[in-house]
mmCIF file of C-alpha atoms and ligand atoms in Angstrom:
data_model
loop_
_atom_site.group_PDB
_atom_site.id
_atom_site.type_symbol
_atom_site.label_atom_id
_atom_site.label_comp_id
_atom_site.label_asym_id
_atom_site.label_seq_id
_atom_site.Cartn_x
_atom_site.Cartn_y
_atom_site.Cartn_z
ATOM 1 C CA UNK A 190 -24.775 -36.797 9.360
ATOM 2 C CA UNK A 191 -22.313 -35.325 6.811
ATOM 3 C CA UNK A 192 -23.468 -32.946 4.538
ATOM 4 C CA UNK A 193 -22.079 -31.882 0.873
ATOM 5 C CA UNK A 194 -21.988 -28.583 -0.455
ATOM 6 C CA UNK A 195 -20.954 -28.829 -3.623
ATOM 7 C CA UNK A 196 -19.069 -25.529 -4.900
ATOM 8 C CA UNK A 197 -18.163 -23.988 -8.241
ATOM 9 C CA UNK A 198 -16.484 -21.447 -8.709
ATOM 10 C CA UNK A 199 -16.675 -20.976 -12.426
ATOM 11 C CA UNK A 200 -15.265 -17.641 -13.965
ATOM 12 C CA UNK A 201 -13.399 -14.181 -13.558
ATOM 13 C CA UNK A 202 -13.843 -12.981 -9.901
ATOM 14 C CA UNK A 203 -15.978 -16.218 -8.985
ATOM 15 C CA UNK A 204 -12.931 -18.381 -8.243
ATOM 16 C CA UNK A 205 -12.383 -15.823 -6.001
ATOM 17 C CA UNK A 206 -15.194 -15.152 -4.550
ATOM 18 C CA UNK A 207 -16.409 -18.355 -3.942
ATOM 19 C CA UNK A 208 -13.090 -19.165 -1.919
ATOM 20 C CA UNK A 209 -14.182 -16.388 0.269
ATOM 21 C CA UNK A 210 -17.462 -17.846 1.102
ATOM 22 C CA UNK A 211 -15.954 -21.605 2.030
ATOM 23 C CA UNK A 212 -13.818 -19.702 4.149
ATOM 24 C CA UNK A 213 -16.581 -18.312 6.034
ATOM 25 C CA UNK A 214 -18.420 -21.281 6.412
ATOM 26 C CA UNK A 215 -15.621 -23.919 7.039
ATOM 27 C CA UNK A 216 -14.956 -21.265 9.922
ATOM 28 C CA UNK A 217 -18.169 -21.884 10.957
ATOM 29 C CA UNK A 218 -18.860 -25.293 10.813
ATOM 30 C CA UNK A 219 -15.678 -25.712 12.724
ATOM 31 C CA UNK A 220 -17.069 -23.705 15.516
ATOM 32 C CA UNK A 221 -20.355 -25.473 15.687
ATOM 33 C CA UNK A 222 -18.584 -28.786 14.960
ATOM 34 C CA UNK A 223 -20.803 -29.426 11.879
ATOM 35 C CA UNK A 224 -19.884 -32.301 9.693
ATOM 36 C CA UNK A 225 -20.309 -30.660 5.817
ATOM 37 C CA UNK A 226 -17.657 -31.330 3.053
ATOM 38 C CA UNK A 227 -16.742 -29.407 -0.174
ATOM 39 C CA UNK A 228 -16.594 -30.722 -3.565
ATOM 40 C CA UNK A 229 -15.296 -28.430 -6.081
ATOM 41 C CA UNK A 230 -16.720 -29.034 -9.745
ATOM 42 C CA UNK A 231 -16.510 -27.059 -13.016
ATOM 43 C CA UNK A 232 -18.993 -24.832 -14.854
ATOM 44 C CA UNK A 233 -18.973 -22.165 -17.648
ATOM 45 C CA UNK A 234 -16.627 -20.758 -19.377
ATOM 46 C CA UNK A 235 -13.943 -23.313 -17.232
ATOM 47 C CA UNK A 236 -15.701 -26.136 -18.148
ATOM 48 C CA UNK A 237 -15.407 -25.304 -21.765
ATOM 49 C CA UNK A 238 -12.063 -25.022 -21.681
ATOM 50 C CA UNK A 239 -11.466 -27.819 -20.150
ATOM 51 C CA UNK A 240 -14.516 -29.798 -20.677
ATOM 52 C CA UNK A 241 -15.663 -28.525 -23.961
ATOM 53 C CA UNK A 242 -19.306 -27.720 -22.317
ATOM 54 C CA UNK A 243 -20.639 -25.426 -20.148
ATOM 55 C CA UNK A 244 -21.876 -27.812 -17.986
ATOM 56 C CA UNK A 245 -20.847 -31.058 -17.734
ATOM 57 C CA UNK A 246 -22.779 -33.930 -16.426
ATOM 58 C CA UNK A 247 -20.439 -34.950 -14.098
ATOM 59 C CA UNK A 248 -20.882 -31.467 -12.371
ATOM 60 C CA UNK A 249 -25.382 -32.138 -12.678
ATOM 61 C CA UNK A 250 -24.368 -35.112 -11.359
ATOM 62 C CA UNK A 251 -22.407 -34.017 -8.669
ATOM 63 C CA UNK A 252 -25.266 -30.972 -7.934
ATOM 64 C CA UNK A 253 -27.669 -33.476 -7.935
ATOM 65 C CA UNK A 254 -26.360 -35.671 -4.838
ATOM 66 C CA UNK A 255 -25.646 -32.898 -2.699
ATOM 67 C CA UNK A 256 -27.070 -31.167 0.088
ATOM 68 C CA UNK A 257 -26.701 -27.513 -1.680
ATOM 69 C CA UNK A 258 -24.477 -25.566 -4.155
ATOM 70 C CA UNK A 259 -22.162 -22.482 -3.819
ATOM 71 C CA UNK A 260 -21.724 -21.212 -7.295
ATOM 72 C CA UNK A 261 -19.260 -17.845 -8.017
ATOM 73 C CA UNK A 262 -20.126 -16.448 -11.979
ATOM 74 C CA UNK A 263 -19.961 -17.700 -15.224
ATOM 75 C CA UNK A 264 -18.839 -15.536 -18.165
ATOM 76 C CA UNK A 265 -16.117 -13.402 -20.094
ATOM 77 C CA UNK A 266 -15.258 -11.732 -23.193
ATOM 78 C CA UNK A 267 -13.242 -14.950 -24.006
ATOM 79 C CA UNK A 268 -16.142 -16.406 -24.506
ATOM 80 C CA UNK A 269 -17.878 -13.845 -25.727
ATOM 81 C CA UNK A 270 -17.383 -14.713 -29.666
ATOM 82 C CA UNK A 271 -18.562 -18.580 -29.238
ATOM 83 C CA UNK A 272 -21.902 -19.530 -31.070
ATOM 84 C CA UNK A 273 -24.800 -19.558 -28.425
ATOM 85 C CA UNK A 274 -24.787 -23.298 -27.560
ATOM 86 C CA UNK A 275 -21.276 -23.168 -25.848
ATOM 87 C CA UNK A 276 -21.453 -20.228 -24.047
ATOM 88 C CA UNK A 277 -20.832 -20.299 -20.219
ATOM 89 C CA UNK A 278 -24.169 -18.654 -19.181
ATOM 90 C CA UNK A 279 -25.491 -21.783 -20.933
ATOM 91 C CA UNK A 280 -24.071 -23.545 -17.957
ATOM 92 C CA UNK A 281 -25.924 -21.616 -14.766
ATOM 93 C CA UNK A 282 -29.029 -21.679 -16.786
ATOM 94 C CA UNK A 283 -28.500 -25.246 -17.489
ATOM 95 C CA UNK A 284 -28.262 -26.185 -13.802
ATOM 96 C CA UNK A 285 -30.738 -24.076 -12.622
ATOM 97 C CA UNK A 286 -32.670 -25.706 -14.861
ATOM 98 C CA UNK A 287 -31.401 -29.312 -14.680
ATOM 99 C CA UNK A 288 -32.021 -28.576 -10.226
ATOM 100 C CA UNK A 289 -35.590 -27.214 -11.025
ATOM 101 C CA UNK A 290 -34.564 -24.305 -8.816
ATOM 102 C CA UNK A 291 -37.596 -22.021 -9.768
ATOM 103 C CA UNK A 292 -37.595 -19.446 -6.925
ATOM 104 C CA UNK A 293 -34.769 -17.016 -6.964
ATOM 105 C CA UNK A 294 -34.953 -15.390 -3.780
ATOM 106 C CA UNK A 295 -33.041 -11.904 -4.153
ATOM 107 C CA UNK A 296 -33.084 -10.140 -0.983
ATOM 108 C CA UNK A 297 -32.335 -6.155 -0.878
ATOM 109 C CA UNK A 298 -31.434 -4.040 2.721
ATOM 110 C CA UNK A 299 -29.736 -1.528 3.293
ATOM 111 C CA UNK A 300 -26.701 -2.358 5.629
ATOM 112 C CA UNK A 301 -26.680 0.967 7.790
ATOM 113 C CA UNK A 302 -23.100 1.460 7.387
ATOM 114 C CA UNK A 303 -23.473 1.474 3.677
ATOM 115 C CA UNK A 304 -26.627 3.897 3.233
ATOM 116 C CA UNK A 305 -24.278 6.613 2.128
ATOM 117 C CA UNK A 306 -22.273 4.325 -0.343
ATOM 118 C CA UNK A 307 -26.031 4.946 -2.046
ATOM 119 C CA UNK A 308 -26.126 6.902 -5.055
ATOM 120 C CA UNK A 309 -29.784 7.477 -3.572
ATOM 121 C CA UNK A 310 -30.853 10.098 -1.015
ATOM 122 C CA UNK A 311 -30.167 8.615 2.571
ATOM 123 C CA UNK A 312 -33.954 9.360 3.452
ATOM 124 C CA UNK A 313 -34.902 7.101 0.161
ATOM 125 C CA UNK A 314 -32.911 4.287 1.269
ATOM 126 C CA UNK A 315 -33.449 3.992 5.435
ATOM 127 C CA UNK A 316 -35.745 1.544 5.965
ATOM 128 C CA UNK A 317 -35.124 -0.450 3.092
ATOM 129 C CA UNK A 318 -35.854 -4.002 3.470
ATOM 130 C CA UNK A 319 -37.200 -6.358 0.553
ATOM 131 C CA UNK A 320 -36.616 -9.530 -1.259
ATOM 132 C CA UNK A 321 -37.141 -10.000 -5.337
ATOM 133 C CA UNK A 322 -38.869 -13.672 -5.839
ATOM 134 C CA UNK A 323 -37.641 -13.881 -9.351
ATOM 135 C CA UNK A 324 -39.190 -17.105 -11.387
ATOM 136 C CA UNK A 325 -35.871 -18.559 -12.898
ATOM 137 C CA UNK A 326 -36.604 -21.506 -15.002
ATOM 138 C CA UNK A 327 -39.651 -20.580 -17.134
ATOM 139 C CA UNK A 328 -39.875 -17.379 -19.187
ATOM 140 C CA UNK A 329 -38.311 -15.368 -21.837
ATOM 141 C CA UNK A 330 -35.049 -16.961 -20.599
ATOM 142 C CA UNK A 331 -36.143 -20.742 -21.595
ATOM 143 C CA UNK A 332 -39.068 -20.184 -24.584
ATOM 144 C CA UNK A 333 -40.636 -23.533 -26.086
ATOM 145 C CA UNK A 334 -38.040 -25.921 -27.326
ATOM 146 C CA UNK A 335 -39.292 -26.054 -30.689
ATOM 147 C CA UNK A 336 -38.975 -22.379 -31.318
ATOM 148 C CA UNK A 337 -36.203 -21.586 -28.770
ATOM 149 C CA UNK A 338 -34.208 -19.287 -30.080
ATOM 150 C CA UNK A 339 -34.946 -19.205 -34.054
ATOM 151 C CA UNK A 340 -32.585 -17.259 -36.650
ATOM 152 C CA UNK A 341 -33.059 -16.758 -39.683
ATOM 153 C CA UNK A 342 -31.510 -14.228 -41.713
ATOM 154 C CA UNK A 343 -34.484 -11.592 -41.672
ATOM 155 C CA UNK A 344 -36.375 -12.975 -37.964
ATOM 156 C CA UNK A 345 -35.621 -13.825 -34.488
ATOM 157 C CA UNK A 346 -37.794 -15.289 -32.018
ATOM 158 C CA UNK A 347 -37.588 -15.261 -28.187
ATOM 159 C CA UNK A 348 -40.461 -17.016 -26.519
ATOM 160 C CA UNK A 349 -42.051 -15.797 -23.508
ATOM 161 C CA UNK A 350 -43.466 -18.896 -22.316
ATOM 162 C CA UNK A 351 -45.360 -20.227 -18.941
ATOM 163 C CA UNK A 352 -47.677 -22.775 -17.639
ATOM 164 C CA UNK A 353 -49.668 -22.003 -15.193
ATOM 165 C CA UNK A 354 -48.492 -24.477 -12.628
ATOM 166 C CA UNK A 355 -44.945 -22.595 -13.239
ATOM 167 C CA UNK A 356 -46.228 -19.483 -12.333
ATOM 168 C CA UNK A 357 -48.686 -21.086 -9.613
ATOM 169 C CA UNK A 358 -45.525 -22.544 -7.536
ATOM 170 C CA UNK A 359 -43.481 -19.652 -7.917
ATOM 171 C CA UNK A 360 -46.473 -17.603 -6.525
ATOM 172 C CA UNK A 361 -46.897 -19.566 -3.937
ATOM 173 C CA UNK A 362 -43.302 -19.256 -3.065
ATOM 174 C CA UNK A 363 -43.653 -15.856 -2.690
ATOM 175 C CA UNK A 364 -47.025 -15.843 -0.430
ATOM 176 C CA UNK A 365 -45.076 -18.334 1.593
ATOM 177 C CA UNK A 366 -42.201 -15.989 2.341
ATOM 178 C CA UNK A 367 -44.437 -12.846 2.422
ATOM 179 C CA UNK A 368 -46.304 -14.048 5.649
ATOM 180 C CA UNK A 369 -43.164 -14.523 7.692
ATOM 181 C CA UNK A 370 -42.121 -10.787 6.973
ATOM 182 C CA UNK A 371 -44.209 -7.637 6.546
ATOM 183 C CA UNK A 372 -47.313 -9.513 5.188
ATOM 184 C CA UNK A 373 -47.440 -7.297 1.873
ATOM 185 C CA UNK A 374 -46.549 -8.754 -1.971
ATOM 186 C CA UNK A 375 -46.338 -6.996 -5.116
ATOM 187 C CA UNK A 376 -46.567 -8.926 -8.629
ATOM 188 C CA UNK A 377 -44.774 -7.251 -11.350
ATOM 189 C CA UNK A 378 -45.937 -7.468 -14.973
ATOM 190 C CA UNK A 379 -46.928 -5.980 -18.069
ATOM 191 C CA UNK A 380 -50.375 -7.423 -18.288
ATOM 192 C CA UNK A 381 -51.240 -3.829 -20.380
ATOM 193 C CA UNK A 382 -49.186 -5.636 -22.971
ATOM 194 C CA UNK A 383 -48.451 -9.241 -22.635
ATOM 195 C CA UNK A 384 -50.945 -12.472 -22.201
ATOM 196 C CA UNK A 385 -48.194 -14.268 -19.624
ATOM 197 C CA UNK A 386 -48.471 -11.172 -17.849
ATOM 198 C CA UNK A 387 -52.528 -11.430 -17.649
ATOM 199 C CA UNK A 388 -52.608 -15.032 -16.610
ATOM 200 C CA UNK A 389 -49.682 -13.980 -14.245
ATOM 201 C CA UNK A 390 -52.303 -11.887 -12.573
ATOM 202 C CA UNK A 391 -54.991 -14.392 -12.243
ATOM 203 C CA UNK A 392 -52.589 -16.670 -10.295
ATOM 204 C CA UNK A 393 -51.520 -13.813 -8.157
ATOM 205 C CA UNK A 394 -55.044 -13.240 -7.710
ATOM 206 C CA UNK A 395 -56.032 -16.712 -6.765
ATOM 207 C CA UNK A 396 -53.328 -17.228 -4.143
ATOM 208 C CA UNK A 397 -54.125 -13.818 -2.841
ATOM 209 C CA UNK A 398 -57.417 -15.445 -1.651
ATOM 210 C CA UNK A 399 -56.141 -18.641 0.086
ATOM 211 C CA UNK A 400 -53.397 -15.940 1.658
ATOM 212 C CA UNK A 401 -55.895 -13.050 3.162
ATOM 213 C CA UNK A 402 -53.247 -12.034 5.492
ATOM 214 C CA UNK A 403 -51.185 -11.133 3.082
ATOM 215 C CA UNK A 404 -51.813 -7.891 1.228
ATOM 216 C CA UNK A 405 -51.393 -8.293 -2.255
ATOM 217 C CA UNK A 406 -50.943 -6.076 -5.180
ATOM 218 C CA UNK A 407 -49.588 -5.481 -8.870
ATOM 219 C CA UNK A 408 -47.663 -3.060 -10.791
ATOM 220 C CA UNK A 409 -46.356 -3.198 -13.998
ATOM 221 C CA UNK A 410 -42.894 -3.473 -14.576
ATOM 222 C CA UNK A 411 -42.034 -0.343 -15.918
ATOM 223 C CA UNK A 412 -43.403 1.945 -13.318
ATOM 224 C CA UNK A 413 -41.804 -0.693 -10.769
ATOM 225 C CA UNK A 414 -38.420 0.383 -12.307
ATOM 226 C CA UNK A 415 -38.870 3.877 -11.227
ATOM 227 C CA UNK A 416 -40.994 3.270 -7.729
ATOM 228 C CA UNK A 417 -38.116 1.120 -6.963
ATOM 229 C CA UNK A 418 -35.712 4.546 -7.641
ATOM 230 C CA UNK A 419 -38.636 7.229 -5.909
ATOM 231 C CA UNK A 420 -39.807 4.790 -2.850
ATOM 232 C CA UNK A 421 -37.666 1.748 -2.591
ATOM 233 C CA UNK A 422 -38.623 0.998 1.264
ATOM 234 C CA UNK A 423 -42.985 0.207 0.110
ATOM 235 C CA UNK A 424 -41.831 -2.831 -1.107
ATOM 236 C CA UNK A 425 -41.760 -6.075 1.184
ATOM 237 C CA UNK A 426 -41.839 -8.885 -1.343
ATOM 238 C CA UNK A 427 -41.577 -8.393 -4.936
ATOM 239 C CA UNK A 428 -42.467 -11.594 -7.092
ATOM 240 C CA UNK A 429 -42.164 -11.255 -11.060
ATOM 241 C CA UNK A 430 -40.873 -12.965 -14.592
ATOM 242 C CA UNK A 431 -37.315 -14.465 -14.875
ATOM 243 C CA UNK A 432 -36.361 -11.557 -17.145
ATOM 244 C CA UNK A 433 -38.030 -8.439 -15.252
ATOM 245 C CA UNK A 434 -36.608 -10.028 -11.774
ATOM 246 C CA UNK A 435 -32.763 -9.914 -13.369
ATOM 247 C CA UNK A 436 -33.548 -6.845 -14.798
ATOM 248 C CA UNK A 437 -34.886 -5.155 -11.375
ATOM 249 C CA UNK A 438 -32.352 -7.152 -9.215
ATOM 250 C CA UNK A 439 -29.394 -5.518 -10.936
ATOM 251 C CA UNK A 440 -31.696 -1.817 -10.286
ATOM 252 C CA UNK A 441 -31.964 -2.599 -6.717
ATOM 253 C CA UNK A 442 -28.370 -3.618 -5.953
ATOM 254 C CA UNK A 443 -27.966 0.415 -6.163
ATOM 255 C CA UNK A 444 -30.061 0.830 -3.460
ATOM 256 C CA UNK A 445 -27.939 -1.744 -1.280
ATOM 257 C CA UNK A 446 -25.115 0.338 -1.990
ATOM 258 C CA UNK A 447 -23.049 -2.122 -4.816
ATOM 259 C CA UNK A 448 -23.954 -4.716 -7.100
ATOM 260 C CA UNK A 449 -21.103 -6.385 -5.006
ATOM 261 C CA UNK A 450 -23.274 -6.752 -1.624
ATOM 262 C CA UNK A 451 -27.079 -8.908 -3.121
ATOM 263 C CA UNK A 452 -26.495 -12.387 -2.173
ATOM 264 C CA UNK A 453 -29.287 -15.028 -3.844
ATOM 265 C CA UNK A 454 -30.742 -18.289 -3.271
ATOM 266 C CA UNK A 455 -32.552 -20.360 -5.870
ATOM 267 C CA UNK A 456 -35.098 -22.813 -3.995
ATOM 268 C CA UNK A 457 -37.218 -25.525 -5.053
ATOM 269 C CA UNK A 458 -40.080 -27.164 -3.026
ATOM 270 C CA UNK A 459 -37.610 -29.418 -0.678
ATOM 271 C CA UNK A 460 -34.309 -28.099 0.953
ATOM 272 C CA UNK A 461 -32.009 -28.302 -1.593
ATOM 273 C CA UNK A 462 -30.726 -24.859 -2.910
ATOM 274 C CA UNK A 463 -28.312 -23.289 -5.168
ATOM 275 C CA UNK A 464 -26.225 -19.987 -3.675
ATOM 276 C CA UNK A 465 -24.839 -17.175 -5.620
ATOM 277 C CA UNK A 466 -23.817 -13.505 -5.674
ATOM 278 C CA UNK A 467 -26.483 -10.996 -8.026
ATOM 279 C CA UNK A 468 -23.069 -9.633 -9.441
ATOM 280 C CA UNK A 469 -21.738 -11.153 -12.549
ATOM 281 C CA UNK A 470 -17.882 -12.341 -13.009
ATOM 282 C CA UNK A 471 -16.764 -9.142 -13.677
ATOM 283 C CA UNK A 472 -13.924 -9.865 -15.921
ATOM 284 C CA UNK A 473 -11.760 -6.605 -15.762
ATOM 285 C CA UNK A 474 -11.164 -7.096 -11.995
ATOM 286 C CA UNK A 475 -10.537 -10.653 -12.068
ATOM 287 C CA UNK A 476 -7.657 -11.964 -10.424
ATOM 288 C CA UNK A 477 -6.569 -8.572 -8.707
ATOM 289 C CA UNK A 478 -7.978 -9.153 -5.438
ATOM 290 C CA UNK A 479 -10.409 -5.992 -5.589
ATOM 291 C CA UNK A 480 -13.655 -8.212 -6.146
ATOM 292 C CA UNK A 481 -16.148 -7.839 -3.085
ATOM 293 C CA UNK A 482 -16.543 -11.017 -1.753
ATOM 294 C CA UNK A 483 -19.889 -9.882 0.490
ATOM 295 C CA UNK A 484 -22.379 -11.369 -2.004
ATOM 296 C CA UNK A 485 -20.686 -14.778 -1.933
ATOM 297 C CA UNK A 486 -20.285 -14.761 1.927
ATOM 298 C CA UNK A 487 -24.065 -13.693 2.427
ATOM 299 C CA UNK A 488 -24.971 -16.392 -0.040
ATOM 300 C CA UNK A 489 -23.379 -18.444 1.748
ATOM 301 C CA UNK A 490 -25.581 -17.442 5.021
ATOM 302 C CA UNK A 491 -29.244 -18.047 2.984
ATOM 303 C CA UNK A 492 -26.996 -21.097 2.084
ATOM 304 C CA UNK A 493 -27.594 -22.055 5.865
ATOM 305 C CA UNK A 494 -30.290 -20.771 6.707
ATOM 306 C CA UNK A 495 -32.541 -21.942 3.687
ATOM 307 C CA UNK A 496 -30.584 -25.677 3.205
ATOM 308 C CA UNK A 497 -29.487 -26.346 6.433
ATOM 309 C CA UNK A 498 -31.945 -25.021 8.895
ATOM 310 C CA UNK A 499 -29.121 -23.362 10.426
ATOM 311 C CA UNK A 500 -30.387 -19.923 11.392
ATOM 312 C CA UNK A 501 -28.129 -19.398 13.940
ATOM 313 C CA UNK A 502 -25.281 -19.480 12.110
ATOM 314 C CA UNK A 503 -26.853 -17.714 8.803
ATOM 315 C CA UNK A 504 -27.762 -14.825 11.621
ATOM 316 C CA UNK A 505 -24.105 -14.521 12.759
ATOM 317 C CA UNK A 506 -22.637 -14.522 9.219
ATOM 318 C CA UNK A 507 -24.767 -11.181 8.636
ATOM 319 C CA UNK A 508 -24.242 -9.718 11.875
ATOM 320 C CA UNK A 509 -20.379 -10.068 11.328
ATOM 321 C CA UNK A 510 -20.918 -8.160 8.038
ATOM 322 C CA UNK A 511 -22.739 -5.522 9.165
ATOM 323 C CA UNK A 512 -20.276 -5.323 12.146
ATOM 324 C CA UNK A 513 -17.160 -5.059 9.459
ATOM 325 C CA UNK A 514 -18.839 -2.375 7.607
ATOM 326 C CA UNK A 515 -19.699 -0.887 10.768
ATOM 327 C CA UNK A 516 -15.994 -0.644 11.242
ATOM 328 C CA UNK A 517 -15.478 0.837 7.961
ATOM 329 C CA UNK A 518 -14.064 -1.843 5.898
ATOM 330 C CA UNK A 519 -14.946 -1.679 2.771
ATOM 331 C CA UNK A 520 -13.878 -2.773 -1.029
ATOM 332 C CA UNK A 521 -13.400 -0.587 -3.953
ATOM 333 C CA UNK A 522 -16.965 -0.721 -5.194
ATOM 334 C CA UNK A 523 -18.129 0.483 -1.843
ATOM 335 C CA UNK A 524 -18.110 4.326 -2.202
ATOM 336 C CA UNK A 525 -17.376 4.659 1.677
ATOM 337 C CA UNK A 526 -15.371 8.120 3.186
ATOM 338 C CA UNK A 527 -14.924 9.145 6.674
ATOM 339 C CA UNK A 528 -11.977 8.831 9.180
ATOM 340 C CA UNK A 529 -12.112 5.180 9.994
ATOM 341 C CA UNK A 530 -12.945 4.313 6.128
ATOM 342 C CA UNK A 531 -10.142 1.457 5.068
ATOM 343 C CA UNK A 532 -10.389 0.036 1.681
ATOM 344 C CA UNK A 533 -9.010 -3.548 1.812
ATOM 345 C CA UNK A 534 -8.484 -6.572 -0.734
ATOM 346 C CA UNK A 535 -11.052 -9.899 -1.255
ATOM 347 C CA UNK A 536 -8.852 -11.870 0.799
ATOM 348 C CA UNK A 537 -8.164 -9.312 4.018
ATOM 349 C CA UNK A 538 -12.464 -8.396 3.765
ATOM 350 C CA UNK A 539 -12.681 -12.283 4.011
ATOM 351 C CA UNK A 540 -10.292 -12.144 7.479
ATOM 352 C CA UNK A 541 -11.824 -9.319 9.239
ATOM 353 C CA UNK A 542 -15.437 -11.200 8.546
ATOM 354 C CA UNK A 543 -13.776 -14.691 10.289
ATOM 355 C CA UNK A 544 -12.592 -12.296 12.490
ATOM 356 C CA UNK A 545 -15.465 -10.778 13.749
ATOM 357 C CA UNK A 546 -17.242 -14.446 13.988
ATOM 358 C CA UNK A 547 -14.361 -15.796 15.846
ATOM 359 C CA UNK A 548 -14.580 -12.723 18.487
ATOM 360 C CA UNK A 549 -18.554 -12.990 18.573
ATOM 361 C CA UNK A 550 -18.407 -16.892 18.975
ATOM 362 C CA UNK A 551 -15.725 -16.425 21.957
ATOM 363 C CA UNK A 552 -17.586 -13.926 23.632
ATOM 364 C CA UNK A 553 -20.494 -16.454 23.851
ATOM 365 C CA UNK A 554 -18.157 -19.098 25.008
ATOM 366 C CA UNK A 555 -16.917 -16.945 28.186
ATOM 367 C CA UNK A 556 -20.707 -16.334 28.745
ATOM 368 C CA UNK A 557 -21.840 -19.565 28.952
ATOM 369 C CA UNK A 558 -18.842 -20.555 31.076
HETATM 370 C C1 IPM B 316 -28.009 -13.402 -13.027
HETATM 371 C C2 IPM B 316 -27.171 -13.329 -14.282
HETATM 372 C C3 IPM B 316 -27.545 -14.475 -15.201
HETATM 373 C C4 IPM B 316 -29.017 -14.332 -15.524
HETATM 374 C C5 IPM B 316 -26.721 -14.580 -16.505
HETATM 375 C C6 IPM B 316 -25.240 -14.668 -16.218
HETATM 376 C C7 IPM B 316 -27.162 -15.716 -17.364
HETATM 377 O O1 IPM B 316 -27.316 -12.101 -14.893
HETATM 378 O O2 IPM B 316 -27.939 -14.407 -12.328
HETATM 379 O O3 IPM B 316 -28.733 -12.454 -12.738
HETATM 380 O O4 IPM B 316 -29.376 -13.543 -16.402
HETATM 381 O O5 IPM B 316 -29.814 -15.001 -14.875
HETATM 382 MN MN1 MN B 317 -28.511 -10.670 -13.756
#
């Protein structure tokens, strides 16, 4: 069976990036002699240039018949001055959309190596080990159609909009991936404020019962801002509103050390999945070779696991990370000192993580010999 990953690379340092995580996994599909092929499409701010939209439908199309997606960023100041229709964010909203990816799976851990890259206290950031479920096509971010969006001279409206079967299989998403970790869920909202936040609750509430083992609770999002600062490791699964989870997925990339490190998977209810880095395209670095490619590669490992079934491989893509780190490799963003501390360039981070699979995979080889 060949599968297709379909990959786009879109803007600043997500060419970049993105070439770091086919790498990676063409290295690893080699090894395991898995039959997956790439097909490279265009989205954002690339696609308007070229295209004239952020999103064209031969790149939906493209998404649509494949097995999963590797996307890099979308966005720059080039962009920046374009009326809101043609702007390049337009395009990863679009697709997540267009995919009905709904679950944005954001996991945060510490990598041990990295604990003291941490702007936090060491003891704050041990042990910690959670994943944001962040609801990604409903929301402030989408509104109703009719009202999406309004201007006026004197008003604006944003629309902070959900059914309840949006928020029911987002939930449920959540409950499902709570009860193969630690068993405990927190739902973030501002039900002291907004309705969406109140039926939120009720939903949470209701899957809470058909999910006893799972211990469930809710906070509202402003006090989860700071308990996420104060006692990062009490969370286990975090599941919240498209706009609080981006807002408290860029807050817990600190705790991971850099923005540069939170890979993310946005699932539906079959296999198919889109991959991408937290960070953003981070324009002023673009094209330097400085970018961390770490998010990418790691996306590309939930990319496995969560499309492909391939947990094997996923597992040896992190462990080679970790092991890198371990070694003190690091890019600029990674605040790393010490004796064997070596800052190194996209492209020689990508090499020593190939590396490391290439020496793990051998010494399994002379094993099984
Ligand atoms: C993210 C990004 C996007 C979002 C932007 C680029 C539209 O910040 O994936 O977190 O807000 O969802
Ligand atoms: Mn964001």
């Amino acid at each position: 069976m060949t599968r297709t990953i379909t990959v786009l690379p879109g803007d600043g340092i997500g060419p970049e990036v993105t070439e770091s995580a086919v790498r990676v996994l063409k290295s690893i599909f080699k090894r395991f002699h898995h039959d997956v092929r790439f097909i490279e499409k265009r989205i954002g701010g690339a696609a308007i240039d070229q295209d004239g939209t952020p999103l064209p439908r031969e790149t939906v199309e493209q998404c649509e018949s494949s097995d999963a997606i590797l996307l890099g960023a979308v966005g720059g100041p080039e962009w920046d001055k374009q009326s809101m229709d043609v702007r390049p964010e337009q395009g990863l909203l679009g697709i997540r959309k267009a995919l009905g990816l709904f679950a944005n799976l954001r996991p945060v851990k510490a990598f041990a190596p990295l604990i003291d890259a941490s702007p936090l206290k060491r003891s704050y950031v041990e042990q910690v080990d959670f994943v944001i479920v962040r609801e990604l096509t409903g929301g402030l971010y989408f509104g109703k159609p009719s009202e999406r969006r309004g201007r006026n001279h004197e008003q604006v409206v944003d629309t902070l909009a959900y059914s309840k079967n949006e928020i029911e299989r987002v939930v449920e998403k959540a409950f499902q991936f709570a009860e193969k970790r630690r068993k405990k869920l927190v739902s973030v909202d501002k039900a002291n404020v907004l309705e969406s936040s109140r039926m939120w609750r009720e939903v949470v509430n209701e899957a809470a019962e058909r999910h006893p083992e799972v211990e469930a609770g809710h906070m509202l999002v402003d006090s989860t801002a700071m308990q996420l600062i104060i006692n990062p490791a009490q969370f286990d699964v975090i599941v919240t509103e498209n706009m609080f989870g981006d807002i408290l997925s860029d807050e817990a990339s600190v705790i991971a050390g850099s923005l540069g490190m939170l890979p993310s998977a946005s699932l539906r209810t079959d296999k198919v999945g889109l991959y991408e880095p937290v960070h953003g395209s981070a324009p002023d670095i673009a094209g330097q070779g400085k970018a961390n490619p770490l998010a990418a590669i790691l996306s590309g490992a939930l990319l496995l696991r969560y499309s492909f079934d391939m947990d094997r491989e996923a597992g040896l893509i992190e462990e080679a990370v970790q092991e890198v780190l371990e070694r003190g490799y690091h890019t600029a963003d990674l605040k790393i000192s010490g004796s064997k501390a070596q800052s190194l360039s996209t492209t020689e981070m990508t090499d020593r993580v190939i590396d490391v699979i290439d020496e793990k995979c051998s010494v399994t080889e002379k094993k099984n010999r």
